[in-house]
Structure formats: structure tokens, C-alpha cells
XYZ file of C-alpha atoms in Angstrom:
320
model
C 21.386 40.768 11.874
C 19.956 37.406 11.263
C 17.264 36.967 8.656
C 14.942 34.108 7.934
C 12.782 33.582 4.925
C 10.096 30.877 5.094
C 7.848 29.808 2.253
C 4.996 27.563 3.204
C 2.633 25.860 0.753
C -0.111 23.566 1.903
C -1.343 20.986 -0.609
C -4.509 19.192 0.256
C -4.190 15.483 -0.149
C -7.946 14.919 -0.099
C -9.498 14.620 3.273
C -11.125 11.364 4.305
C -14.773 11.603 3.278
C -18.087 9.841 3.133
C -20.526 9.120 0.389
C -24.107 9.708 1.338
C -26.372 7.111 -0.348
C -30.025 6.376 0.285
C -30.804 2.696 0.062
C -34.263 1.182 0.406
C -35.604 1.183 3.927
C -35.111 -2.049 5.933
C -38.106 -1.452 8.109
C -38.318 -0.334 11.728
C -36.286 -3.070 13.210
C -32.592 -3.265 12.210
C -31.394 -6.609 10.985
C -27.854 -8.069 10.544
C -27.053 -7.854 6.832
C -24.102 -7.958 4.521
C -22.622 -4.980 2.800
C -19.820 -4.592 0.274
C -17.251 -2.015 1.308
C -15.415 -0.429 -1.618
C -12.421 1.398 -0.034
C -9.687 3.431 -1.523
C -6.884 5.607 -0.185
C -7.118 9.170 -1.324
C -4.841 10.481 -4.031
C -1.637 12.212 -2.950
C -0.738 15.611 -4.532
C 2.448 17.550 -4.415
C 4.884 14.633 -4.440
C 8.096 15.386 -2.496
C 11.548 15.833 -4.065
C 13.140 12.453 -4.748
C 16.434 13.833 -3.633
C 15.270 14.134 -0.028
C 17.672 13.080 2.723
C 14.916 10.963 4.310
C 12.984 9.581 1.302
C 9.397 8.430 1.730
C 8.239 4.905 0.950
C 4.929 5.465 -1.020
C 3.470 2.053 0.036
C 3.575 3.223 3.729
C 1.235 6.090 2.916
C -1.020 4.521 0.287
C -1.752 0.854 1.105
C -4.751 -0.497 3.036
C -3.945 -3.745 5.008
C -6.753 -4.152 7.558
C -9.940 -2.317 8.522
C -11.951 -1.815 11.721
C -15.659 -1.374 10.936
C -17.671 0.597 13.551
C -21.345 1.355 13.123
C -23.595 3.842 14.885
C -27.388 3.832 14.643
C -29.513 6.735 13.411
C -29.668 8.036 16.958
C -25.926 7.766 17.251
C -25.801 4.650 19.465
C -22.956 2.166 18.959
C -23.884 -1.220 17.628
C -21.710 -3.248 20.061
C -21.967 -6.569 18.207
C -20.938 -5.145 14.817
C -17.467 -3.627 15.354
C -14.962 -6.055 13.944
C -11.557 -6.162 12.143
C -11.291 -7.434 8.692
C -8.001 -8.221 6.921
C -7.617 -7.415 3.266
C -6.578 -10.161 0.900
C -2.884 -10.514 0.224
C 0.034 -9.738 2.520
C 1.146 -6.569 0.722
C -2.079 -4.602 1.090
C -3.729 -2.659 -1.694
C -4.676 0.884 -2.732
C -8.235 -0.176 -3.558
C -9.987 -2.765 -1.354
C -13.330 -4.505 -1.713
C -14.586 -6.705 1.165
C -17.833 -7.879 2.699
C -18.780 -6.903 6.225
C -21.670 -7.661 8.617
C -23.636 -4.608 9.755
C -27.102 -3.654 10.908
C -29.765 -2.455 8.355
C -31.379 0.979 8.621
C -30.100 4.517 8.674
C -26.666 4.692 10.248
C -23.105 5.997 10.192
C -20.306 3.483 9.413
C -16.766 4.429 10.388
C -13.750 2.791 8.828
C -10.285 2.707 10.580
C -7.517 1.176 8.506
C -4.144 -0.296 9.399
C -4.226 -0.147 13.222
C -3.243 -3.808 13.288
C -0.695 -3.586 10.446
C 1.460 -0.946 11.968
C 2.219 -3.197 14.858
C 5.219 -5.499 14.476
C 6.496 -8.499 16.450
C 9.016 -6.269 18.242
C 6.914 -3.044 18.521
C 3.315 -2.260 19.389
C 2.155 1.223 18.389
C -1.517 0.642 19.194
C -3.079 -1.566 21.797
C -5.999 -2.679 19.598
C -7.717 -4.593 22.357
C -7.669 -1.561 24.597
C -9.012 0.639 21.833
C -11.968 -1.729 21.252
C -12.643 -1.902 24.971
C -12.602 1.845 25.316
C -14.787 2.558 22.222
C -17.368 5.203 23.087
C -20.975 3.969 22.978
C -22.224 7.042 21.043
C -21.289 8.931 17.897
C -20.869 12.405 19.382
C -18.344 11.134 21.908
C -16.584 9.057 19.271
C -16.191 12.232 17.163
C -14.471 14.001 20.020
C -12.200 11.064 20.915
C -8.460 11.397 20.382
C -6.188 8.636 19.113
C -2.654 8.743 20.596
C -0.131 8.400 17.789
C 2.940 9.623 19.683
C 4.838 6.298 19.568
C 4.162 5.724 15.894
C 5.188 9.330 14.976
C 8.395 9.100 16.911
C 9.503 6.036 15.018
C 8.479 7.491 11.598
C 10.295 10.722 12.299
C 13.535 8.890 13.368
C 13.486 6.929 10.138
C 12.229 3.614 11.513
C 9.383 3.111 9.051
C 6.296 1.163 10.131
C 4.506 -1.103 7.801
C 1.520 1.243 7.282
C -0.083 4.495 8.282
C -3.524 4.670 9.964
C -6.404 5.962 7.836
C -10.029 6.938 8.551
C -13.231 7.425 6.512
C -16.977 7.229 7.072
C -20.220 6.634 5.283
C -23.757 7.898 6.132
C -26.965 6.537 4.647
C -29.515 3.771 4.917
C -28.564 0.113 4.766
C -31.064 -2.205 3.075
C -31.340 -5.959 3.388
C -30.711 -6.673 -0.339
C -27.895 -8.848 -1.576
C -24.678 -6.978 -2.428
C -24.169 -9.166 -5.435
C -27.081 -7.326 -7.168
C -25.867 -3.899 -6.343
C -27.594 -3.142 -3.091
C -25.504 -2.020 -0.085
C -22.392 -1.212 -1.976
C -20.729 1.486 0.151
C -17.890 3.583 -1.274
C -15.598 5.184 1.263
C -12.402 7.202 0.640
C -9.912 6.912 3.441
C -7.697 9.800 4.496
C -4.401 9.460 6.414
C -4.726 10.433 10.095
C -1.703 12.699 10.027
C -0.106 15.503 8.026
C 3.247 15.514 6.349
C 5.748 18.349 6.482
C 8.204 18.526 3.650
C 10.923 20.764 5.119
C 13.620 22.157 2.795
C 16.512 23.944 4.562
C 18.669 26.345 2.693
C 21.637 27.201 4.916
C 23.268 30.520 4.128
C 23.777 31.502 7.787
C 27.566 31.387 7.676
C 27.608 28.495 10.220
C 26.787 24.792 10.275
C 23.164 23.959 11.111
C 23.084 21.475 13.973
C 19.677 21.198 15.595
C 15.967 21.322 14.748
C 13.356 21.494 17.570
C 9.639 21.374 17.163
C 7.304 23.094 19.660
C 3.548 22.451 19.903
C 3.637 19.573 17.421
C 0.489 17.539 17.815
C 0.711 13.758 18.404
C -2.931 13.007 19.150
C -5.696 13.296 16.516
C -9.495 13.127 16.376
C -10.792 10.124 14.627
C -12.988 12.347 12.503
C -11.039 14.695 10.177
C -12.020 17.908 11.848
C -14.102 18.928 14.869
C -15.215 22.429 14.086
C -13.922 24.860 16.736
C -12.539 22.054 18.962
C -9.193 23.198 20.222
C -6.729 20.443 20.972
C -6.094 19.912 24.655
C -2.512 20.413 26.006
C -1.968 16.626 26.410
C -2.314 16.257 22.606
C 1.080 17.867 21.986
C 4.462 16.307 22.101
C 6.394 17.085 25.196
C 9.278 14.602 25.042
C 12.588 16.197 24.172
C 13.789 13.130 22.349
C 10.715 13.015 20.198
C 10.671 16.698 19.023
C 14.354 17.518 18.773
C 16.582 16.336 15.859
C 20.319 16.569 15.259
C 21.317 18.105 11.929
C 24.654 18.422 10.181
C 24.051 20.882 7.397
C 27.141 22.871 6.383
C 26.841 26.472 5.369
C 26.088 26.780 1.648
C 24.250 23.417 1.474
C 20.522 22.555 1.212
C 18.642 19.586 2.557
C 14.995 18.266 2.425
C 13.668 16.250 5.355
C 10.208 14.828 5.931
C 8.357 14.799 9.250
C 4.829 13.543 10.179
C 2.580 15.073 12.893
C -1.104 14.871 13.605
C -3.579 17.787 12.875
C -3.144 20.823 15.013
C -6.443 22.606 15.777
C -5.120 25.648 17.656
C -7.022 28.659 16.093
C -4.260 31.161 17.126
C -0.429 31.617 17.236
C -0.055 30.547 20.855
C -0.234 26.806 20.102
C 0.647 26.867 16.451
C 3.351 24.349 15.443
C 6.753 26.055 15.511
C 10.375 25.169 14.586
C 13.593 26.441 16.158
C 16.702 25.927 14.039
C 20.099 26.281 15.822
C 23.555 26.705 14.182
C 26.900 25.646 15.475
C 27.634 29.292 16.478
C 24.508 29.293 18.672
C 22.276 31.445 16.447
C 18.615 30.519 16.546
C 16.099 30.882 13.783
C 12.311 30.551 14.428
C 9.626 29.534 12.026
C 5.892 28.818 12.329
C 4.024 26.152 10.241
C 0.500 27.363 9.393
C -2.201 26.549 6.895
C -1.994 30.064 5.287
C 0.676 32.757 5.096
C 1.211 34.789 8.209
C 0.949 37.867 6.013
C -2.819 37.134 5.443
C -5.266 39.439 7.207
C -6.634 36.517 9.161
C -4.090 33.654 9.079
C -5.182 30.060 9.526
C -2.868 28.678 12.208
C -4.212 25.182 12.060
C -2.627 22.199 10.383
C -5.106 19.646 8.954
C -4.583 15.881 8.680
C -4.261 14.192 5.325
C -2.481 17.358 4.047
C 1.031 17.892 2.783
C 2.840 21.060 3.953
C 5.776 22.116 1.884
C 8.053 24.467 3.914
C 11.155 26.132 2.583
C 13.340 27.897 5.094
C 16.300 30.072 4.022
C 18.723 31.004 6.762
C 20.867 34.157 6.254
C 23.208 35.998 8.674
């Protein structure tokens, strides 16, 4: 009789957030003004084992290279002349970034997307930035329900071809004045969260046979720009369906252990049917099934979701 023991621990990395600040009113008519954006990538918690078979490169997760500033008015209408890309100083990016941006005064919501340009390389384009700008929704509610397709990027991360950066998101709500940022007005502090979640998978093979394959089912590859849309279930097209992108070859002998890292986007499923699952197959043909959830399945009301900017530590022990 085969037995499987799975231990799952979710460690919040610190979701992307906003700081709500009330600045002096700029009057009824919005004016183009300068703000200082103070950006930082949220702290990581629960650092992975350094002995992992596919070690992480911290700079990929932590550094900010370029930002896309998008602003919506108090009524949620997009300011079409404001959305622009800004590159941070230096080629290597930074964990903390301060830059000046041109926005409209008055009460508004400012959204920050980081690293969409940096992840692209001369030989590989993960995001068509021009198409994203052209397809930007003209209102905030629609923007909040818009999905970003990260399937190409995730496939390359999970097959050990590391990109230069990872996309991040954060937002700020408040009133923009017309004062000079040099004297302290319009200093906006925004913490950016990574637009994906990380699975630290430790395999303990005591099955009596070599472990040869890992397959993910219902792994999400599209994510909402905003961290979480309450009650919004992901559509079917947000999940990975390509065999080459969700199936991985293993070579773990009986009696050995291994730790592997995978990235996926948040999975808002609210039930077991579309929860992210793993199937592990041994050389003898035995299959072991496991589910990745935000809380133990033994809970009275398990949370089947996976949230972005979170680190999920999963230990799976395979026994005959």
C-alpha cells in the first residue's frame, strides 16, 4: 500500500501594498505635477535551503530595474497622458529606488508595475510592453480585474533559464498636491510585491523505486495586477495547459532527498476542484498525488487558494 505524507507551510513574503496619505488639496482642476516615488521590494521570509538542486538567485527576486507608472483619477478614470516607463539609475537595479515622476494632482490611485521591460532580453521577449500599454483599461475597476499572462516567463524560470528580474506590483491611494517634492510634499512610499508565488518543494523518496516525473495540474500562469480580487475565481484560460510547461523529468533514487523550486502565479480557486496539484511518478509506475494549499487540508474549512508574493514550503515523503 502506497503512503504519502505532505507537509505544507505557507510563509507570507509581504503582499504588495499601498500607503494612504492625505496631501493638501490641489483644487478642483487636476494639474500636471512632480512626485517623488520611494519604492522598495518587500522583505523575503523563510529563505530556502541553500543545498537546493535548483538554487535561487536573490537578485532576480529582489531588485527593481524599471517601473511603469499608471494613474487613475478619483472617479477611477485612466489619465492617458501620464502612464510612462521610468528606468532606475544603474544597470544592476536596486532594492530601494527613489525617482521623480510626472502625474496629475488631486485625489487618485497610482499603480506601479516594475521590471516588465527588464525581464525581456535581446533573444527572448516575455512581455510585449507596447501591446500592454495599448491594451491598458481606461478605468480602475476593469484594471483590477485584468490578468497579466506570465506563462512564457514562468516556463523559462521553471526550466532553470533565469530571467534578469521578476515583475512586481504596488499601489498608492491619496491626494496629490502641487508642492515641490524637495520640501517634502508628494513623497509617495510604495512597497512592491512579486507577482507570483514560490513553491519550495522537498522530495523525500522512500518509495522503493526511482522517482522519475513530476506533473503539475491546475497551476496558474496568469495573475491579476492587483494582489487579490475578493471572490474572483480564475478563469480556465489562466491555468497552464502545455505538457512541456507543467511536466518535469526527475532522477531521484530511492533513499535520496532533493529540494526544487518552482514559480507559479496566484491561484484563486476557492475549492479543491481547481486547486494546484502535483503527481509524482516512480520508475515502477506508482503515482503519488499531492495538493498545494494555503492551509492544511485537515482544517475544518481549508483555504485552497495560493496567493502571490508568498512562499510555500512543501515537503513530500513517498513511502511504499
